[in-house]
PDB file of C-alpha atoms and ligand atoms in Angstrom:
ATOM      1  CA  MET B   1     -47.375 -66.300 127.896  1.00  0.00           C
ATOM      2  CA  ASN B   2     -43.671 -65.681 127.504  1.00  0.00           C
ATOM      3  CA  THR B   3     -41.050 -67.678 125.693  1.00  0.00           C
ATOM      4  CA  GLN B   4     -37.373 -67.105 124.983  1.00  0.00           C
ATOM      5  CA  THR B   5     -37.716 -67.125 121.225  1.00  0.00           C
ATOM      6  CA  TYR B   6     -40.246 -66.347 118.525  1.00  0.00           C
ATOM      7  CA  SER B   7     -42.706 -69.184 117.897  1.00  0.00           C
ATOM      8  CA  LYS B   8     -43.104 -70.766 114.457  1.00  0.00           C
ATOM      9  CA  LYS B   9     -46.550 -69.207 114.190  1.00  0.00           C
ATOM     10  CA  LEU B  10     -45.219 -65.741 114.994  1.00  0.00           C
ATOM     11  CA  LEU B  11     -42.485 -66.088 112.374  1.00  0.00           C
ATOM     12  CA  LYS B  12     -45.059 -67.241 109.820  1.00  0.00           C
ATOM     13  CA  HIS B  13     -47.131 -64.096 110.406  1.00  0.00           C
ATOM     14  CA  PHE B  14     -43.995 -61.952 110.210  1.00  0.00           C
ATOM     15  CA  ARG B  15     -42.673 -63.501 106.991  1.00  0.00           C
ATOM     16  CA  ASN B  16     -46.006 -63.741 105.237  1.00  0.00           C
ATOM     17  CA  PRO B  17     -48.413 -61.195 106.714  1.00  0.00           C
ATOM     18  CA  LYS B  18     -51.833 -61.109 105.038  1.00  0.00           C
ATOM     19  CA  PHE B  19     -52.789 -57.662 106.245  1.00  0.00           C
ATOM     20  CA  VAL B  20     -49.812 -55.455 105.379  1.00  0.00           C
ATOM     21  CA  LYS B  21     -51.731 -53.290 102.943  1.00  0.00           C
ATOM     22  CA  LYS B  22     -53.585 -50.055 102.447  1.00  0.00           C
ATOM     23  CA  VAL B  23     -57.355 -50.347 102.746  1.00  0.00           C
ATOM     24  CA  ARG B  24     -59.253 -48.731  99.877  1.00  0.00           C
ATOM     25  CA  ASN B  25     -61.285 -45.735 101.050  1.00  0.00           C
ATOM     26  CA  PRO B  26     -60.820 -46.475 104.756  1.00  0.00           C
ATOM     27  CA  ASP B  27     -63.468 -45.219 107.173  1.00  0.00           C
ATOM     28  CA  ALA B  28     -61.001 -44.723 109.995  1.00  0.00           C
ATOM     29  CA  ILE B  29     -57.311 -44.757 110.854  1.00  0.00           C
ATOM     30  CA  GLY B  30     -55.430 -45.478 114.061  1.00  0.00           C
ATOM     31  CA  GLU B  31     -51.803 -44.492 114.442  1.00  0.00           C
ATOM     32  CA  VAL B  32     -49.571 -45.213 117.417  1.00  0.00           C
ATOM     33  CA  GLY B  33     -45.867 -45.055 118.156  1.00  0.00           C
ATOM     34  CA  ASN B  34     -43.608 -47.202 120.290  1.00  0.00           C
ATOM     35  CA  LEU B  35     -41.942 -44.866 122.773  1.00  0.00           C
ATOM     36  CA  LYS B  36     -39.088 -47.293 123.378  1.00  0.00           C
ATOM     37  CA  CYS B  37     -37.911 -47.693 119.796  1.00  0.00           C
ATOM     38  CA  GLY B  38     -39.674 -44.938 117.849  1.00  0.00           C
ATOM     39  CA  ASP B  39     -41.419 -47.304 115.439  1.00  0.00           C
ATOM     40  CA  VAL B  40     -44.841 -46.307 114.159  1.00  0.00           C
ATOM     41  CA  MET B  41     -47.931 -48.407 113.416  1.00  0.00           C
ATOM     42  CA  ARG B  42     -50.769 -47.249 111.195  1.00  0.00           C
ATOM     43  CA  MET B  43     -53.968 -49.310 110.925  1.00  0.00           C
ATOM     44  CA  GLN B  44     -56.914 -48.646 108.629  1.00  0.00           C
ATOM     45  CA  ILE B  45     -60.420 -50.077 108.838  1.00  0.00           C
ATOM     46  CA  LYS B  46     -63.448 -50.207 106.577  1.00  0.00           C
ATOM     47  CA  VAL B  47     -66.743 -50.625 108.418  1.00  0.00           C
ATOM     48  CA  ALA B  48     -70.125 -51.779 107.129  1.00  0.00           C
ATOM     49  CA  ASP B  49     -73.217 -52.716 109.157  1.00  0.00           C
ATOM     50  CA  GLY B  50     -71.237 -52.204 112.362  1.00  0.00           C
ATOM     51  CA  LYS B  51     -68.656 -54.812 111.345  1.00  0.00           C
ATOM     52  CA  ILE B  52     -65.026 -54.543 110.310  1.00  0.00           C
ATOM     53  CA  LYS B  53     -65.234 -55.468 106.644  1.00  0.00           C
ATOM     54  CA  ASP B  54     -61.615 -54.746 105.767  1.00  0.00           C
ATOM     55  CA  ILE B  55     -58.499 -54.001 107.765  1.00  0.00           C
ATOM     56  CA  GLY B  56     -54.835 -53.460 107.029  1.00  0.00           C
ATOM     57  CA  PHE B  57     -51.696 -52.008 108.572  1.00  0.00           C
ATOM     58  CA  GLN B  58     -48.304 -50.573 107.778  1.00  0.00           C
ATOM     59  CA  THR B  59     -45.356 -50.380 110.111  1.00  0.00           C
ATOM     60  CA  PHE B  60     -41.597 -50.111 110.285  1.00  0.00           C
ATOM     61  CA  GLY B  61     -41.710 -52.217 113.455  1.00  0.00           C
ATOM     62  CA  CYS B  62     -39.900 -55.459 114.256  1.00  0.00           C
ATOM     63  CA  PRO B  63     -41.104 -59.068 113.768  1.00  0.00           C
ATOM     64  CA  ALA B  64     -43.100 -58.967 117.024  1.00  0.00           C
ATOM     65  CA  ALA B  65     -44.918 -55.812 115.908  1.00  0.00           C
ATOM     66  CA  VAL B  66     -45.659 -57.112 112.409  1.00  0.00           C
ATOM     67  CA  ALA B  67     -46.818 -60.565 113.544  1.00  0.00           C
ATOM     68  CA  SER B  68     -48.971 -59.168 116.373  1.00  0.00           C
ATOM     69  CA  SER B  69     -50.636 -56.634 114.123  1.00  0.00           C
ATOM     70  CA  ASP B  70     -51.287 -59.286 111.506  1.00  0.00           C
ATOM     71  CA  MET B  71     -52.929 -61.410 114.210  1.00  0.00           C
ATOM     72  CA  VAL B  72     -54.962 -58.428 115.443  1.00  0.00           C
ATOM     73  CA  CYS B  73     -56.284 -57.985 111.890  1.00  0.00           C
ATOM     74  CA  GLU B  74     -57.062 -61.688 111.556  1.00  0.00           C
ATOM     75  CA  LEU B  75     -59.005 -61.650 114.828  1.00  0.00           C
ATOM     76  CA  ALA B  76     -60.823 -58.383 114.081  1.00  0.00           C
ATOM     77  CA  LYS B  77     -61.867 -58.926 110.477  1.00  0.00           C
ATOM     78  CA  GLY B  78     -65.588 -59.670 110.251  1.00  0.00           C
ATOM     79  CA  LYS B  79     -66.203 -58.833 113.911  1.00  0.00           C
ATOM     80  CA  THR B  80     -68.478 -56.070 115.186  1.00  0.00           C
ATOM     81  CA  LEU B  81     -66.780 -52.981 116.597  1.00  0.00           C
ATOM     82  CA  GLU B  82     -67.986 -53.990 120.057  1.00  0.00           C
ATOM     83  CA  GLU B  83     -66.434 -57.458 119.718  1.00  0.00           C
ATOM     84  CA  ALA B  84     -63.186 -56.013 118.379  1.00  0.00           C
ATOM     85  CA  LYS B  85     -62.934 -53.615 121.339  1.00  0.00           C
ATOM     86  CA  LYS B  86     -62.839 -56.556 123.731  1.00  0.00           C
ATOM     87  CA  PHE B  87     -59.663 -58.133 122.332  1.00  0.00           C
ATOM     88  CA  THR B  88     -56.666 -57.843 124.616  1.00  0.00           C
ATOM     89  CA  ASN B  89     -53.003 -58.084 123.862  1.00  0.00           C
ATOM     90  CA  ASP B  90     -52.936 -61.316 125.877  1.00  0.00           C
ATOM     91  CA  ASP B  91     -55.366 -62.812 123.329  1.00  0.00           C
ATOM     92  CA  VAL B  92     -53.006 -61.788 120.542  1.00  0.00           C
ATOM     93  CA  VAL B  93     -49.839 -63.109 122.220  1.00  0.00           C
ATOM     94  CA  LYS B  94     -51.566 -66.395 123.099  1.00  0.00           C
ATOM     95  CA  GLU B  95     -52.729 -66.841 119.504  1.00  0.00           C
ATOM     96  CA  LEU B  96     -49.133 -66.380 118.371  1.00  0.00           C
ATOM     97  CA  GLY B  97     -47.860 -69.030 120.778  1.00  0.00           C
ATOM     98  CA  GLY B  98     -46.173 -66.522 123.098  1.00  0.00           C
ATOM     99  CA  MET B  99     -43.178 -64.264 122.610  1.00  0.00           C
ATOM    100  CA  PRO B 100     -40.118 -63.056 124.526  1.00  0.00           C
ATOM    101  CA  LEU B 101     -41.020 -60.729 127.395  1.00  0.00           C
ATOM    102  CA  VAL B 102     -38.739 -57.999 126.007  1.00  0.00           C
ATOM    103  CA  LYS B 103     -40.894 -57.845 122.852  1.00  0.00           C
ATOM    104  CA  ILE B 104     -44.257 -57.367 124.559  1.00  0.00           C
ATOM    105  CA  HIS B 105     -43.939 -53.567 124.227  1.00  0.00           C
ATOM    106  CA  CYS B 106     -43.778 -54.100 120.442  1.00  0.00           C
ATOM    107  CA  SER B 107     -46.719 -56.482 120.375  1.00  0.00           C
ATOM    108  CA  VAL B 108     -49.113 -53.912 121.867  1.00  0.00           C
ATOM    109  CA  LEU B 109     -48.850 -51.618 118.848  1.00  0.00           C
ATOM    110  CA  GLY B 110     -51.400 -53.580 116.825  1.00  0.00           C
ATOM    111  CA  ILE B 111     -54.112 -53.660 119.458  1.00  0.00           C
ATOM    112  CA  GLN B 112     -53.513 -50.005 120.348  1.00  0.00           C
ATOM    113  CA  ALA B 113     -53.766 -48.990 116.695  1.00  0.00           C
ATOM    114  CA  LEU B 114     -56.992 -50.986 116.306  1.00  0.00           C
ATOM    115  CA  ARG B 115     -58.520 -49.251 119.329  1.00  0.00           C
ATOM    116  CA  LYS B 116     -57.504 -45.854 117.981  1.00  0.00           C
ATOM    117  CA  ALA B 117     -59.023 -46.678 114.597  1.00  0.00           C
ATOM    118  CA  ILE B 118     -62.302 -47.690 116.265  1.00  0.00           C
ATOM    119  CA  GLU B 119     -62.255 -44.462 118.312  1.00  0.00           C
ATOM    120  CA  ASP B 120     -61.611 -42.509 115.130  1.00  0.00           C
ATOM    121  CA  TYR B 121     -64.562 -44.236 113.460  1.00  0.00           C
ATOM    122  CA  GLU B 122     -66.883 -43.566 116.387  1.00  0.00           C
ATOM    123  CA  ARG B 123     -65.798 -39.924 116.634  1.00  0.00           C
ATOM    124  CA  LYS B 124     -66.439 -39.332 112.923  1.00  0.00           C
ATOM    125  CA  ASN B 125     -69.819 -40.996 113.077  1.00  0.00           C
ATOM    126  CA  ARG B 126     -70.900 -39.182 116.207  1.00  0.00           C
ATOM    127  CA  SER B 127     -70.255 -35.858 114.513  1.00  0.00           C
ATOM    128  CA  LYS B 128     -72.304 -36.956 111.470  1.00  0.00           C
ATOM    129  CA  SER B 129     -75.458 -37.594 113.512  1.00  0.00           C
TER     130      SER B 129
HETATM  131 FE1  LIG Z   1     -39.751 -51.213 117.379  1.00  0.00          FE
HETATM  132 FE2  LIG Z   1     -40.348 -53.736 118.010  1.00  0.00          FE
HETATM  133  S1  LIG Z   1     -38.403 -52.775 118.111  1.00  0.00           S
HETATM  134  S2  LIG Z   1     -41.680 -52.207 117.250  1.00  0.00           S
END
Protein backbone atom coordinates (compact mmCIF):
# COMPACT_ATOMS: atom_id res chain seq x y z
CA MET A 1 0.00 0.00 0.00
CA ASN A 2 1.75 3.11 -1.23
CA THR A 3 0.77 6.73 -0.94
CA GLN A 4 2.49 9.97 -1.88
CA THR A 5 2.58 11.37 1.63
CA TYR A 6 2.69 10.20 5.22
CA SER A 7 -0.72 9.26 6.62
CA LYS A 8 -2.15 10.94 9.72
CA LYS A 9 -1.71 7.68 11.62
CA LEU A 10 1.94 7.40 10.62
CA LEU A 11 2.61 10.98 11.73
CA LYS A 12 0.86 10.30 15.04
CA HIS A 13 3.18 7.34 15.71
CA PHE A 14 6.19 9.43 14.69
CA ARG A 15 5.32 12.45 16.85
CA ASN A 16 4.16 10.49 19.86
CA PRO A 17 5.75 7.04 19.83
CA LYS A 18 4.88 4.88 22.84
CA PHE A 19 7.78 2.49 22.49
CA VAL A 20 10.85 4.73 22.15
CA LYS A 21 12.45 3.54 25.36
CA LYS A 22 14.98 1.23 26.91
CA VAL A 23 13.52 -1.99 28.28
CA ARG A 24 14.64 -2.80 31.82
CA ASN A 25 16.79 -5.94 31.94
CA PRO A 26 16.02 -6.98 28.35
CA ASP A 27 16.26 -10.66 27.48
CA ALA A 28 17.32 -9.99 23.91
CA ILE A 29 18.38 -7.25 21.51
CA GLY A 30 18.09 -6.88 17.76
CA GLU A 31 20.12 -4.29 15.90
CA VAL A 32 19.95 -3.52 12.20
CA GLY A 33 21.20 -0.77 9.92
CA ASN A 34 19.74 0.82 6.83
CA LEU A 35 22.32 0.42 4.08
CA LYS A 36 20.86 3.28 2.07
CA CYS A 37 21.05 5.99 4.71
CA GLY A 38 23.24 4.55 7.47
CA ASP A 39 20.59 4.86 10.19
CA VAL A 40 20.56 2.25 12.93
CA MET A 41 17.66 0.61 14.77
CA ARG A 42 18.01 -1.14 18.10
CA MET A 43 15.08 -3.10 19.57
CA GLN A 44 14.94 -4.76 22.98
CA ILE A 45 12.49 -7.38 24.21
CA LYS A 46 11.56 -8.88 27.56
CA VAL A 47 10.04 -12.35 27.33
CA ALA A 48 7.98 -14.28 29.87
CA ASP A 49 6.02 -17.51 29.34
CA GLY A 50 6.93 -17.43 25.65
CA LYS A 51 5.31 -14.01 25.18
CA ILE A 52 6.74 -10.57 24.53
CA LYS A 53 6.01 -8.83 27.82
CA ASP A 54 7.86 -5.61 27.07
CA ILE A 55 9.41 -4.10 23.98
CA GLY A 56 11.10 -0.84 23.07
CA PHE A 57 13.36 0.68 20.43
CA GLN A 58 15.81 3.46 19.77
CA THR A 59 16.77 4.85 16.41
CA PHE A 60 18.17 7.86 14.62
CA GLY A 61 15.95 6.98 11.65
CA CYS A 62 13.39 9.12 9.85
CA PRO A 63 9.62 9.41 10.50
CA ALA A 64 8.91 6.25 8.48
CA ALA A 65 11.41 4.26 10.55
CA VAL A 66 10.15 5.59 13.89
CA ALA A 67 6.45 5.15 13.08
CA SER A 68 6.95 1.65 11.63
CA SER A 69 8.97 0.49 14.60
CA ASP A 70 6.40 1.90 16.99
CA MET A 71 3.72 -0.05 15.11
CA VAL A 72 5.86 -3.21 15.17
CA CYS A 73 6.07 -2.87 18.96
CA GLU A 74 2.34 -2.27 19.27
CA LEU A 75 1.59 -5.37 17.21
CA ALA A 76 4.17 -7.56 18.97
CA LYS A 77 3.54 -6.67 22.60
CA GLY A 78 1.70 -9.48 24.38
CA LYS A 79 2.10 -11.88 21.45
CA THR A 80 3.94 -15.20 21.56
CA LEU A 81 7.32 -15.32 19.83
CA GLU A 82 5.79 -17.58 17.18
CA GLU A 83 2.99 -15.08 16.49
CA ALA A 84 5.45 -12.18 16.38
CA LYS A 85 7.63 -14.01 13.84
CA LYS A 86 4.73 -14.11 11.40
CA PHE A 87 4.29 -10.33 11.11
CA THR A 88 5.36 -8.91 7.78
CA ASN A 89 6.30 -5.42 6.81
CA ASP A 90 3.14 -5.29 4.70
CA ASP A 91 1.11 -5.75 7.91
CA VAL A 92 2.97 -2.82 9.45
CA VAL A 93 2.60 -0.50 6.44
CA LYS A 94 -1.10 -1.37 6.12
CA GLU A 95 -1.68 -0.61 9.81
CA LEU A 96 -0.07 2.79 9.28
CA GLY A 97 -2.33 3.59 6.33
CA GLY A 98 0.44 3.22 3.74
CA MET A 99 3.53 5.28 3.05
CA PRO A 100 5.51 6.64 0.10
CA LEU A 101 7.28 3.91 -1.86
CA VAL A 102 10.65 5.63 -1.38
CA LYS A 103 10.32 5.17 2.40
CA ILE A 104 9.64 1.43 2.40
CA HIS A 105 13.36 0.70 2.89
CA CYS A 106 13.12 2.69 6.15
CA SER A 107 9.96 0.95 7.30
CA VAL A 108 11.58 -2.50 7.25
CA LEU A 109 14.01 -1.62 10.04
CA GLY A 110 11.48 -2.28 12.79
CA ILE A 111 10.41 -5.72 11.63
CA GLN A 112 14.02 -6.71 10.89
CA ALA A 113 15.11 -5.60 14.36
CA LEU A 114 12.25 -7.54 15.95
CA ARG A 115 13.25 -10.70 14.08
CA LYS A 116 16.87 -10.27 15.14
CA ALA A 117 15.81 -9.79 18.75
CA ILE A 118 13.74 -12.99 18.62
CA GLU A 119 16.70 -14.84 17.06
CA ASP A 120 18.94 -13.46 19.79
CA TYR A 121 16.49 -14.69 22.43
CA GLU A 122 16.24 -18.15 20.90
CA ARG A 123 20.02 -18.44 20.52
CA LYS A 124 20.60 -17.50 24.17
CA ASN A 125 17.97 -19.92 25.38
CA ARG A 126 19.17 -22.77 23.22
CA SER A 127 22.63 -22.47 24.74
CA LYS A 128 21.13 -22.51 28.27
CA SER A 129 19.43 -25.89 27.78
FE1 LIG B 1 17.28 6.58 7.37
FE2 LIG B 1 14.67 6.55 6.85
S1 LIG B 1 16.17 7.86 5.98
S2 LIG B 1 15.75 5.31 8.25
